[in-house]
Short mmCIF file of C-alpha atoms in Angstrom, two decimals:
data_model
loop_
_atom_site.label_atom_id
_atom_site.label_comp_id
_atom_site.label_asym_id
_atom_site.label_seq_id
_atom_site.Cartn_x
_atom_site.Cartn_y
_atom_site.Cartn_z
CA MET A 1 173.01 200.87 31.89
CA SER A 2 174.50 200.57 28.05
CA TYR A 3 175.97 197.87 26.58
CA ASP A 4 179.32 199.34 26.75
CA ARG A 5 182.03 196.78 28.39
CA SER A 6 183.87 194.50 26.13
CA LEU A 7 183.51 191.02 27.60
CA VAL A 8 186.12 188.18 26.48
CA VAL A 9 185.32 184.79 28.19
CA SER A 10 187.45 181.71 26.98
CA CYS A 11 187.46 178.68 28.96
CA PRO A 12 188.69 174.91 28.21
CA ALA A 13 186.34 172.90 25.73
CA ALA A 14 185.57 170.53 28.97
CA VAL A 15 184.41 173.48 30.95
CA ARG A 16 182.17 175.06 28.18
CA ASP A 17 178.97 173.26 28.93
CA ALA A 18 179.30 174.15 32.60
CA LEU A 19 179.80 177.45 31.66
CA ILE A 20 176.68 177.74 29.56
CA ALA A 21 174.84 176.09 31.89
CA LEU A 22 175.62 178.61 34.54
CA GLY A 23 174.83 181.45 32.09
CA ARG A 24 171.55 179.88 31.47
CA GLY A 25 170.92 180.03 35.40
CA VAL A 26 171.34 183.62 35.26
CA GLY A 27 169.19 184.01 32.17
CA VAL A 28 171.97 184.40 29.64
CA GLU A 29 172.14 181.96 26.65
CA ALA A 30 175.97 181.92 25.72
CA GLY A 31 176.89 180.66 22.50
CA MET A 32 180.89 180.50 23.26
CA ASP A 33 181.21 179.12 19.87
CA VAL A 34 184.95 180.73 19.13
CA GLU A 35 186.98 177.77 18.52
CA TRP A 36 190.67 177.83 19.70
CA SER A 37 193.32 175.40 19.80
CA LEU A 38 197.38 175.57 20.24
CA ASP A 39 198.15 175.77 16.46
CA GLY A 40 194.87 176.81 15.31
CA SER A 41 193.87 173.56 14.14
CA ALA A 42 190.82 171.34 14.90
CA PRO A 43 189.65 170.12 17.09
CA ALA A 44 189.38 173.03 19.47
CA THR A 45 190.90 173.03 22.89
CA HIS A 46 189.39 176.06 24.18
CA TYR A 47 186.09 178.00 23.34
CA SER A 48 185.60 182.00 23.70
CA SER A 49 183.21 184.58 23.01
CA HIS A 50 183.09 188.40 23.04
CA SER A 51 180.04 190.68 23.87
CA TRP A 52 179.05 193.80 24.90
CA VAL A 53 177.60 193.89 28.35
CA GLN A 54 176.45 196.05 31.10
CA ASP A 55 178.47 197.24 34.12
CA ALA A 56 176.37 194.65 35.93
CA PHE A 57 177.31 191.73 33.97
CA ALA A 58 180.94 192.50 33.78
CA ALA A 59 180.89 192.71 37.46
CA LEU A 60 179.33 189.04 37.76
CA MET A 61 181.82 187.61 35.39
CA LEU A 62 184.58 189.23 37.37
CA ARG A 63 183.28 188.17 40.58
CA GLN A 64 182.52 191.41 42.20
CA VAL A 65 179.30 190.19 42.70
CA TYR A 66 177.80 186.93 42.83
CA PRO A 67 173.91 185.81 41.96
CA GLY A 68 172.23 186.34 45.15
CA ASP A 69 174.09 189.28 46.37
CA ALA A 70 171.64 191.94 47.76
CA LEU A 71 173.17 195.12 46.26
CA ASN A 72 173.36 198.72 47.56
CA ARG A 73 174.17 201.89 45.78
CA ALA A 74 176.86 202.95 48.23
CA ASP A 75 178.93 199.96 47.26
CA TYR A 76 178.13 199.89 43.31
CA ALA A 77 177.99 203.27 41.46
CA TRP A 78 176.88 201.50 38.30
CA LEU A 79 173.61 200.59 39.67
CA PRO A 80 170.66 202.11 37.63
CA GLU A 81 168.93 205.34 38.45
CA ASP A 82 165.82 203.52 40.03
CA TRP A 83 167.87 200.90 41.73
CA VAL A 84 166.26 200.16 45.37
CA ASP A 85 168.87 198.96 47.69
CA GLY A 86 168.81 195.47 48.86
CA THR A 87 167.41 194.30 45.35
CA VAL A 88 169.01 191.24 44.07
CA LEU A 89 170.36 191.92 40.60
CA TYR A 90 170.85 188.07 39.64
CA ALA A 91 169.19 185.24 41.49
CA MET A 92 171.41 182.26 42.43
CA PRO A 93 170.48 179.36 39.94
CA ASP A 94 168.93 176.36 42.04
CA GLY A 95 171.31 174.12 43.66
CA VAL A 96 174.32 176.02 42.26
CA THR A 97 176.59 177.48 44.95
CA ARG A 98 179.46 180.07 45.10
CA ALA A 99 182.11 177.49 45.31
CA GLN A 100 180.71 175.47 42.28
CA ILE A 101 180.64 179.32 40.39
CA ASP A 102 184.23 179.73 41.66
CA ALA A 103 185.41 176.13 40.18
CA ILE A 104 184.06 176.91 36.75
CA LEU A 105 185.22 180.31 36.45
CA ASP A 106 188.40 179.75 37.96
CA GLN A 107 188.98 177.63 34.44
CA CYS A 108 187.87 180.64 32.87
CA ASP A 109 189.86 183.66 31.23
CA VAL A 110 187.62 186.70 31.52
CA SER A 111 188.76 190.07 30.50
CA VAL A 112 186.82 193.52 30.63
CA ASP A 113 187.81 196.46 28.41
CA ALA A 114 191.24 195.55 27.62
CA VAL A 115 193.27 198.69 26.56
CA GLY A 116 196.04 198.74 24.21
CA ASP A 117 199.79 200.17 24.56
CA ASP A 118 198.48 203.43 23.21
CA GLY A 119 195.62 203.58 25.77
CA ARG A 120 192.95 203.09 23.24
CA LEU A 121 189.98 200.47 24.15
CA LEU A 122 190.89 197.78 22.00
CA SER A 123 188.23 196.47 19.40
CA PRO A 124 186.41 193.30 19.61
CA VAL A 125 188.75 191.69 17.42
CA GLU A 126 191.82 192.95 18.74
CA HIS A 127 190.54 191.92 22.59
CA VAL A 128 189.69 188.60 21.66
CA ASP A 129 193.21 188.13 20.06
CA LEU A 130 194.87 189.54 23.00
CA VAL A 131 193.29 186.99 25.20
CA ALA A 132 193.89 184.03 22.93
CA SER A 133 197.42 185.15 22.48
CA ARG A 134 198.31 185.29 26.23
CA SER A 135 197.39 181.89 26.79
CA GLY A 136 199.25 180.79 23.61
CA LEU A 137 196.21 179.91 22.04
CA ARG A 138 195.03 180.91 18.12
CA ARG A 139 191.53 180.89 16.64
CA VAL A 140 190.66 177.48 14.60
CA GLU A 141 190.77 178.38 10.84
CA ARG A 142 188.00 176.62 8.89
CA THR A 143 187.35 177.31 5.26
CA ILE A 144 184.21 176.83 3.28
CA MET B 1 176.32 200.35 -18.47
CA VAL B 2 173.24 200.20 -16.16
CA TYR B 3 171.61 197.38 -15.66
CA CYS B 4 168.25 197.14 -14.00
CA SER B 5 167.73 193.43 -12.99
CA ILE B 6 169.25 189.88 -13.81
CA HIS B 7 166.86 189.78 -16.33
CA ASP B 8 168.73 193.04 -18.26
CA LEU B 9 171.28 190.76 -18.95
CA ARG B 10 169.57 189.65 -21.93
CA GLY B 11 170.52 192.52 -24.46
CA PRO B 12 170.55 196.19 -25.10
CA GLN B 13 166.80 196.37 -25.85
CA THR B 14 166.02 195.74 -22.15
CA GLU B 15 168.47 198.09 -21.00
CA ARG B 16 166.96 200.81 -22.79
CA ARG B 17 163.46 200.01 -21.45
CA CYS B 18 165.03 199.75 -17.70
CA ARG B 19 166.31 203.18 -18.43
CA GLN B 20 163.26 204.61 -19.09
CA ASP B 21 161.77 202.90 -16.36
CA LEU B 22 164.02 204.48 -13.84
CA HIS B 23 163.19 207.96 -15.17
CA ARG B 24 159.48 207.23 -14.61
CA MET B 25 159.81 206.34 -10.90
CA PRO B 26 157.86 208.61 -8.68
CA HIS B 27 159.83 210.67 -6.14
CA SER B 28 161.75 207.96 -3.55
CA SER B 29 159.88 210.07 -0.45
CA ALA B 30 156.35 208.78 -1.70
CA TRP B 31 157.58 205.30 -1.71
CA SER B 32 157.37 202.72 0.94
CA TYR B 33 158.86 199.40 1.29
CA THR B 34 155.53 197.97 2.43
CA SER B 35 154.46 198.56 -1.06
CA LEU B 36 156.76 195.55 -2.05
CA PHE B 37 154.66 193.30 -0.07
CA ALA B 38 151.12 194.05 -1.24
CA GLY B 39 148.57 191.30 -1.37
CA GLY B 40 151.10 188.83 0.53
CA LYS B 41 154.32 188.94 -1.39
CA PRO B 42 156.79 187.15 0.01
CA GLY B 43 160.16 188.60 1.71
CA LEU B 44 161.22 190.62 4.53
CA VAL B 45 162.26 194.16 5.81
CA TYR B 46 164.74 194.97 8.63
CA ASP B 47 164.71 198.43 9.19
CA VAL B 48 167.19 199.39 11.72
CA SER B 49 166.22 203.06 12.00
CA ASP B 50 162.62 201.72 13.20
CA PHE B 51 163.83 201.14 16.84
CA SER B 52 160.59 199.64 17.76
CA SER B 53 161.08 197.03 15.24
CA MET B 54 163.84 195.68 17.54
CA THR B 55 164.21 194.30 21.17
CA ILE B 56 167.40 193.70 23.48
CA GLY B 57 166.13 190.14 24.63
CA ARG B 58 166.38 187.39 21.89
CA ASP B 59 163.04 186.40 23.00
CA GLY B 60 161.48 189.63 22.21
CA SER B 61 162.18 191.07 25.83
CA GLY B 62 163.57 193.95 27.00
CA GLY B 63 161.68 196.54 24.80
CA ALA B 64 163.04 198.49 21.91
CA PRO B 65 166.75 199.33 22.16
CA SER B 66 168.31 202.80 22.60
CA ILE B 67 171.44 203.86 20.78
CA GLY B 68 174.35 201.82 22.89
CA ASP B 69 172.05 198.86 23.50
CA VAL B 70 172.60 195.31 21.98
CA VAL B 71 169.70 193.87 19.70
CA GLY B 72 168.48 190.55 20.08
CA LYS B 73 165.51 190.26 17.93
CA ARG B 74 164.77 191.69 14.46
CA PHE B 75 160.94 192.07 13.72
CA ASP B 76 160.36 192.02 10.01
CA LEU B 77 158.29 194.83 8.35
CA SER B 78 157.10 193.48 5.35
CA GLY B 79 153.92 191.85 7.19
CA ASN B 80 155.45 188.12 6.38
CA GLY B 81 156.39 187.32 10.09
CA ASN B 82 159.91 186.64 9.08
CA HIS B 83 161.63 187.79 12.23
CA ALA B 84 165.38 187.40 13.05
CA ILE B 85 166.91 186.16 16.11
CA MET B 86 170.47 186.59 17.21
CA PRO B 87 172.25 183.16 17.84
CA ALA B 88 172.79 183.78 21.38
CA ASP B 89 173.38 186.62 23.89
CA ASP B 90 176.88 186.89 23.19
CA ALA B 91 176.17 187.29 19.40
CA ARG B 92 174.19 190.54 19.54
CA PRO B 93 175.44 193.32 17.53
CA ARG B 94 175.05 196.90 19.21
CA LEU B 95 172.77 199.62 17.96
CA LEU B 96 174.93 202.80 17.16
CA GLN B 97 174.78 205.66 15.08
CA ASP B 98 177.21 206.91 12.60
CA ALA B 99 178.65 210.58 12.31
CA GLY B 100 175.65 211.59 10.34
CA GLY B 101 173.40 210.24 13.07
CA ARG B 102 172.18 207.55 11.01
CA PRO B 103 171.59 204.23 13.25
CA TYR B 104 173.20 200.96 12.39
CA LEU B 105 173.80 197.32 13.92
CA ASP B 106 177.42 197.16 14.63
CA TYR B 107 178.43 193.66 14.51
CA ASP B 108 181.63 192.89 16.57
CA GLY B 109 183.65 190.87 14.07
CA VAL B 110 184.22 188.07 16.59
CA ASN B 111 180.92 186.17 16.84
CA ASP B 112 178.02 188.63 16.29
CA GLY B 113 175.22 187.85 13.72
CA TRP B 114 171.64 187.25 12.84
CA SER B 115 169.68 184.14 11.63
CA ARG B 116 166.42 183.43 9.92
CA ASN B 117 165.01 180.04 9.56
CA ILE B 118 164.64 179.90 5.48
CA GLY B 119 160.80 179.11 5.81
CA GLY B 120 158.85 182.32 4.30
CA ILE B 121 161.70 182.95 2.11
CA PRO B 122 161.41 182.07 -1.98
CA ASP B 123 163.98 179.85 -3.14
CA SER B 124 164.73 182.52 -5.69
CA CYS B 125 165.25 185.79 -3.87
CA SER B 126 166.87 188.90 -4.44
CA ILE B 127 168.72 190.54 -1.06
CA PHE B 128 169.24 194.18 -0.81
CA THR B 129 171.43 195.74 2.43
CA ALA B 130 173.28 198.42 3.44
CA LEU B 131 176.28 198.37 5.32
CA ASP B 132 179.91 199.46 5.91
CA PRO B 133 182.56 196.52 5.85
CA ASN B 134 184.61 199.02 7.81
CA ASP B 135 187.49 196.83 8.21
CA GLY B 136 190.43 196.40 6.02
CA ALA B 137 191.20 192.97 7.33
CA SER B 138 187.86 191.72 7.09
CA ASP B 139 186.43 188.23 6.34
CA TYR B 140 183.29 186.48 5.48
CA PHE B 141 179.89 188.47 5.87
CA LEU B 142 176.90 188.09 4.14
CA TYR B 143 174.03 185.38 4.42
CA THR B 144 175.29 181.89 5.22
CA ASP B 145 173.20 178.77 6.38
CA GLY B 146 175.66 177.65 8.84
CA ALA B 147 178.94 178.30 10.78
CA THR B 148 180.92 176.11 8.71
CA THR B 149 179.69 174.71 5.65
CA ALA B 150 177.83 175.80 2.41
CA GLY B 151 175.60 178.64 1.28
CA ILE B 152 177.56 182.25 1.27
CA ILE B 153 176.06 184.39 -1.33
CA ALA B 154 178.94 186.80 -0.95
CA HIS B 155 181.75 187.77 1.11
CA VAL B 156 181.80 191.51 1.20
CA ARG B 157 185.23 193.18 2.00
CA PRO B 158 185.83 196.80 1.61
CA ASN B 159 187.36 197.11 -1.76
CA ASN B 160 185.97 193.36 -2.91
CA ILE B 161 182.96 191.14 -3.07
CA VAL B 162 183.47 187.75 -3.38
CA PRO B 163 180.45 185.71 -4.61
CA SER B 164 180.72 182.08 -3.43
CA THR B 165 179.25 178.74 -4.24
CA ASN B 166 175.70 177.32 -3.20
CA ALA B 167 173.69 180.20 -4.29
CA GLY B 168 173.00 179.98 -7.91
CA THR B 169 174.37 182.81 -9.96
CA PRO B 170 172.85 185.77 -8.53
CA ALA B 171 173.58 189.15 -10.39
CA TYR B 172 175.43 191.50 -8.41
CA LYS B 173 175.53 195.42 -7.95
CA ILE B 174 177.24 197.75 -5.53
CA ASP B 175 175.89 201.21 -4.94
CA GLY B 176 173.56 200.57 -7.80
CA VAL B 177 176.17 199.68 -10.31
CA MET B 178 175.88 196.27 -11.76
CA LEU B 179 179.05 194.14 -11.75
CA PRO B 180 179.96 192.78 -14.99
CA PRO B 181 179.47 188.98 -15.07
CA PRO B 182 181.25 186.49 -14.68
CA VAL B 183 180.94 186.86 -10.81
CA TYR B 184 182.42 183.68 -9.38
CA THR B 185 185.88 185.27 -9.25
CA SER B 186 187.27 187.88 -7.08
CA HIS B 187 186.16 191.05 -8.17
CA LEU B 188 187.95 193.82 -7.32
CA LEU B 189 185.84 197.20 -6.85
CA SER B 190 188.65 199.90 -5.67
CA ALA B 191 186.92 202.20 -8.40
CA LEU B 192 183.53 202.25 -6.77
CA THR B 193 184.47 201.66 -3.20
CA ALA B 194 186.54 202.56 -0.27
CA THR B 195 187.11 201.62 3.03
CA GLY B 196 184.74 202.97 5.68
CA LEU B 197 182.19 204.10 3.54
CA PRO B 198 178.51 202.20 3.62
CA HIS B 199 177.51 200.88 0.58
CA VAL B 200 174.40 199.32 -0.94
CA VAL B 201 174.60 195.80 -1.92
CA SER B 202 172.42 194.18 -4.25
CA ILE B 203 172.18 190.45 -4.95
CA ILE B 204 169.53 189.45 -7.36
CA GLY B 205 167.96 186.24 -8.00
CA ALA B 206 170.08 184.11 -5.61
CA ASP B 207 168.99 180.32 -5.09
CA VAL B 208 168.53 179.57 -1.48
CA SER B 209 166.76 176.56 -2.43
CA ALA B 210 168.93 174.14 -0.55
CA TRP B 211 169.31 176.20 2.69
CA THR B 212 168.17 175.97 6.11
CA ASP B 213 168.99 179.39 7.63
CA PHE B 214 170.17 182.60 6.47
CA GLY B 215 171.65 185.81 7.92
CA PHE B 216 174.76 187.55 8.66
CA ALA B 217 177.10 184.92 10.28
CA ARG B 218 180.28 184.17 11.55
CA VAL B 219 181.82 181.72 8.84
CA GLY B 220 185.08 180.22 9.76
CA THR B 221 187.52 182.15 11.63
CA ARG B 222 185.60 185.25 12.10
CA MET B 223 182.95 187.60 10.90
CA MET B 224 183.57 190.77 9.59
CA PRO B 225 183.39 193.54 11.57
CA GLY B 226 180.85 196.05 10.10
CA ARG B 227 177.67 197.96 10.11
CA GLU B 228 174.28 197.41 8.79
CA TYR B 229 171.87 199.98 7.95
CA GLY B 230 169.14 197.53 6.76
CA THR B 231 168.14 194.70 4.75
CA ILE B 232 165.06 193.90 2.33
CA ILE B 233 164.47 190.62 0.73
CA VAL B 234 162.39 190.28 -2.11
CA ASP B 235 160.87 187.62 -4.58
CA PRO B 236 162.51 188.42 -7.85
CA ALA B 237 159.31 187.68 -9.81
CA ASP B 238 157.36 190.30 -7.89
CA THR B 239 160.22 192.91 -8.34
CA ASP B 240 160.80 195.06 -11.35
CA ALA B 241 163.49 197.56 -12.32
CA ALA B 242 161.48 200.54 -10.18
CA ASP B 243 161.22 198.43 -7.17
CA ILE B 244 165.26 197.70 -7.43
CA ALA B 245 165.95 201.61 -7.83
CA HIS B 246 163.69 202.53 -4.83
CA ILE B 247 165.14 199.98 -2.46
CA GLU B 248 168.50 200.96 -3.43
CA ALA B 249 167.58 204.56 -3.11
CA TRP B 250 165.89 203.94 0.22
CA LEU B 251 168.71 201.88 1.60
CA ALA B 252 171.74 204.99 0.36
CA GLY B 253 169.13 207.20 2.15
CA GLN B 254 169.39 205.08 5.52
CA SER B 255 173.14 204.57 5.26
CA GLY B 256 174.42 207.50 3.55
CA ALA B 257 175.64 205.30 0.62
CA VAL B 258 176.05 207.48 -2.68
CA LEU B 259 174.52 206.10 -5.68
CA PRO B 260 175.04 207.16 -9.56
CA SER B 261 172.95 210.59 -10.10
#
């Protein structure tokens, strides 16, 4: 599986730590360090990130699968060639439930492979801008 | 006018000697960047064409990347152990290849980058990289010590390189051509560069003594989308004109950048 899915995730500032902790639980260290706010000024009210991910992680973020799910090829065409049916792709983090995952991701905006009006896959910058604009948010401007 | 190093700014006598040195250079194919670090000289080499010098995971796991994979860790090929780690999993660039089959790291322009603790890097260092800014609306790019403050050696844009503060007064070259000083102003390079083409950027004699980390990092609103084909850092005291010409020629070969004949 190649890393060819464009993933943008954003969340309110109050949810950021929980989202990062959830990622850590499935072995992903998320930066979530792109700052957004209503008018582009600090402090950030939301955080976001862009990353190139494999199908499996995109499916996890879209909640098409959950940690702990035993997957079968018949249900998921994107599983690797050497996949053994019934294997758990991502283990459920200790002490975490599906309800808790839902509670976190319900507050997040998750977008995979956004396409523009011309049918072209948006670039990462375009993709991030699209997700921000539909929430009425702008990147926080910082100078050096 | 061709300058060979920051020391060449002293006068025409030195310039002539440098030109002669360039003519005496051995053929590039016989040169290896490892020669720059003989005897334990400091610095680093990140060679994107050497897939075994990278891993998918930031902790060195996941094996060497293939084209299309992300890169989480880069191993320093100078022998000095100055390995670089991407700051987060969502900051990993992708390993791709251009139309000529040359591999490069593709930074997404949002939050991708790499960082390296300054330990093991000379306070005065020369930085050479091959990159393609690859976007007309770009922003900061090269070598900063943090996400918000201080220490940018240069902002590289498709037709523009803007040296910044907290990096001393290095000399700058694009595709082997020295930029005439002073360099602390926006310097248009439309005669030398064109959007969407790779370039060899040489930053000679930068002062990073006040830095804690450096790398390709997001500063401010965004990082420039772009391609990196390789990076070499050396101590200027260990590097002569012939070394610089070899480094630039190697980076040009890695990226397809065109140096003056």
